[in-house]
């Protein structure tokens, strides 16, 4: 049996957390080219893309493009270490900023959110490995 097929059966159906994030977090609109955070910044939020697209890069190298419905900035919020990448808007984008307290609330009250976070972290790890 394919390992990915086995893992896929464990995870619940994907959910769109944009509405929940919009209700809990602060929503900010970024113009194309706006920097959301820079490599080395202290973490204050995780980010969920409500509309638009974000570029995540490290040391000038593209790591990943994050589309609407996806999240970024999660790892630094969890481990409280400085940002390992820079994020900027590729197009006009609405982003929900979710602070540590709100993030913890979502993890504790919305079981599918844990799967969402895990899938985002795994995707980021794979994207980083591919960029190396």
Short mmCIF file of C-alpha atoms in Angstrom, two decimals:
data_model
loop_
_atom_site.label_atom_id
_atom_site.label_comp_id
_atom_site.label_asym_id
_atom_site.label_seq_id
_atom_site.Cartn_x
_atom_site.Cartn_y
_atom_site.Cartn_z
CA UNK A 1 0.00 0.00 0.00
CA UNK A 2 1.16 3.49 -0.83
CA UNK A 3 2.31 5.37 2.32
CA UNK A 4 0.52 8.57 1.24
CA UNK A 5 -2.75 6.71 0.67
CA UNK A 6 -2.51 5.28 4.18
CA UNK A 7 -1.85 8.71 5.70
CA UNK A 8 -4.63 10.34 3.67
CA UNK A 9 -7.19 8.01 5.26
CA UNK A 10 -6.15 9.21 8.73
CA UNK A 11 -6.80 12.87 8.02
CA UNK A 12 -10.34 14.27 8.03
CA UNK A 13 -11.68 15.99 4.94
CA UNK A 14 -9.95 19.33 4.33
CA UNK A 15 -11.73 22.39 5.68
CA UNK A 16 -11.55 26.02 4.67
CA UNK A 17 -10.60 28.02 7.77
CA UNK A 18 -10.82 31.43 6.13
CA UNK A 19 -14.16 32.35 7.73
CA UNK A 20 -13.01 31.23 11.19
CA UNK A 21 -9.74 33.15 10.78
CA UNK A 22 -11.60 36.23 9.53
CA UNK A 23 -13.76 36.16 12.66
CA UNK A 24 -10.91 35.58 15.12
CA UNK A 25 -7.98 37.41 13.61
CA UNK A 26 -7.24 40.93 12.51
CA UNK A 27 -7.65 41.25 8.74
CA UNK A 28 -5.13 43.41 6.88
CA UNK A 29 -5.04 44.20 3.18
CA UNK A 30 -1.60 44.23 1.55
CA UNK A 31 -0.78 45.73 -1.84
CA UNK A 32 1.33 43.82 -4.36
CA UNK A 33 4.97 44.05 -3.25
CA UNK A 34 4.21 44.80 0.42
CA UNK A 35 6.44 42.90 2.84
CA UNK A 36 4.43 41.09 5.53
CA UNK A 37 7.46 40.04 7.57
CA UNK A 38 11.20 39.74 7.03
CA UNK A 39 13.65 36.97 7.74
CA UNK A 40 14.91 37.49 11.31
CA UNK A 41 11.76 39.27 12.56
CA UNK A 42 10.31 38.13 15.87
CA UNK A 43 7.06 36.19 15.41
CA UNK A 44 3.79 37.72 16.53
CA UNK A 45 1.26 36.00 14.27
CA UNK A 46 0.42 33.09 12.03
CA UNK A 47 -1.17 34.23 8.78
CA UNK A 48 -4.06 32.80 6.78
CA UNK A 49 -4.43 34.05 3.20
CA UNK A 50 -8.06 35.07 2.68
CA UNK A 51 -7.57 36.41 -0.85
CA UNK A 52 -4.51 36.90 -3.03
CA UNK A 53 -1.13 35.21 -3.14
CA UNK A 54 2.02 35.44 -1.02
CA UNK A 55 5.66 34.68 -1.86
CA UNK A 56 7.82 33.12 0.85
CA UNK A 57 11.58 33.36 0.25
CA UNK A 58 14.76 32.85 2.22
CA UNK A 59 18.08 34.50 1.46
CA UNK A 60 16.61 35.70 -1.82
CA UNK A 61 15.55 32.21 -2.93
CA UNK A 62 11.88 31.39 -3.56
CA UNK A 63 10.60 28.76 -1.13
CA UNK A 64 6.90 28.75 -1.94
CA UNK A 65 3.90 30.70 -3.16
CA UNK A 66 0.97 30.58 -0.74
CA UNK A 67 -2.53 30.90 -2.22
CA UNK A 68 -5.90 31.78 -0.67
CA UNK A 69 -7.00 29.32 1.99
CA UNK A 70 -3.44 28.44 2.95
CA UNK A 71 -1.42 29.57 5.96
CA UNK A 72 2.16 30.66 6.59
CA UNK A 73 4.24 31.83 9.54
CA UNK A 74 3.06 28.94 11.70
CA UNK A 75 6.42 27.42 12.63
CA UNK A 76 7.84 30.61 14.15
CA UNK A 77 4.64 31.21 16.09
CA UNK A 78 4.91 27.70 17.57
CA UNK A 79 8.66 27.64 18.36
CA UNK A 80 8.92 31.40 19.11
CA UNK A 81 12.13 31.69 17.08
CA UNK A 82 12.84 34.49 14.59
CA UNK A 83 11.33 34.20 11.13
CA UNK A 84 13.40 31.99 8.83
CA UNK A 85 11.99 33.56 5.67
CA UNK A 86 10.53 36.75 4.20
CA UNK A 87 6.89 36.92 3.09
CA UNK A 88 5.54 39.48 0.63
CA UNK A 89 2.32 39.94 -1.28
CA UNK A 90 2.52 39.05 -4.98
CA UNK A 91 -0.85 40.67 -5.64
CA UNK A 92 -3.41 42.57 -3.56
CA UNK A 93 -4.10 40.22 -0.65
CA UNK A 94 -6.28 40.03 2.44
CA UNK A 95 -4.52 38.28 5.29
CA UNK A 96 -5.91 37.21 8.68
CA UNK A 97 -3.34 37.71 11.43
CA UNK A 98 -3.83 35.13 14.17
CA UNK A 99 -1.89 35.73 17.40
CA UNK A 100 -0.64 32.95 19.69
CA UNK A 101 -3.69 33.08 21.97
CA UNK A 102 -6.13 32.89 19.04
CA UNK A 103 -4.05 30.16 17.40
CA UNK A 104 -4.13 28.07 20.59
CA UNK A 105 -7.90 28.61 20.85
CA UNK A 106 -8.34 27.32 17.29
CA UNK A 107 -6.17 24.26 18.01
CA UNK A 108 -8.05 23.45 21.23
CA UNK A 109 -11.59 24.01 19.96
CA UNK A 110 -11.43 22.92 16.31
CA UNK A 111 -9.96 19.41 15.88
CA UNK A 112 -9.71 19.68 12.08
CA UNK A 113 -7.58 22.80 12.54
CA UNK A 114 -4.79 20.58 13.93
CA UNK A 115 -4.78 18.61 10.67
CA UNK A 116 -4.78 21.87 8.73
CA UNK A 117 -1.75 23.11 10.70
CA UNK A 118 0.08 19.79 10.27
CA UNK A 119 -0.54 19.78 6.52
CA UNK A 120 0.72 23.38 6.24
CA UNK A 121 3.89 22.56 8.21
CA UNK A 122 4.51 19.44 6.11
CA UNK A 123 3.96 21.40 2.88
CA UNK A 124 6.39 24.08 4.07
CA UNK A 125 9.01 21.44 4.95
CA UNK A 126 8.68 19.82 1.54
CA UNK A 127 8.86 23.20 -0.23
CA UNK A 128 11.97 24.15 1.74
CA UNK A 129 13.63 20.82 0.94
CA UNK A 130 12.82 21.26 -2.75
CA UNK A 131 14.31 24.76 -2.74
CA UNK A 132 17.64 23.56 -1.31
#
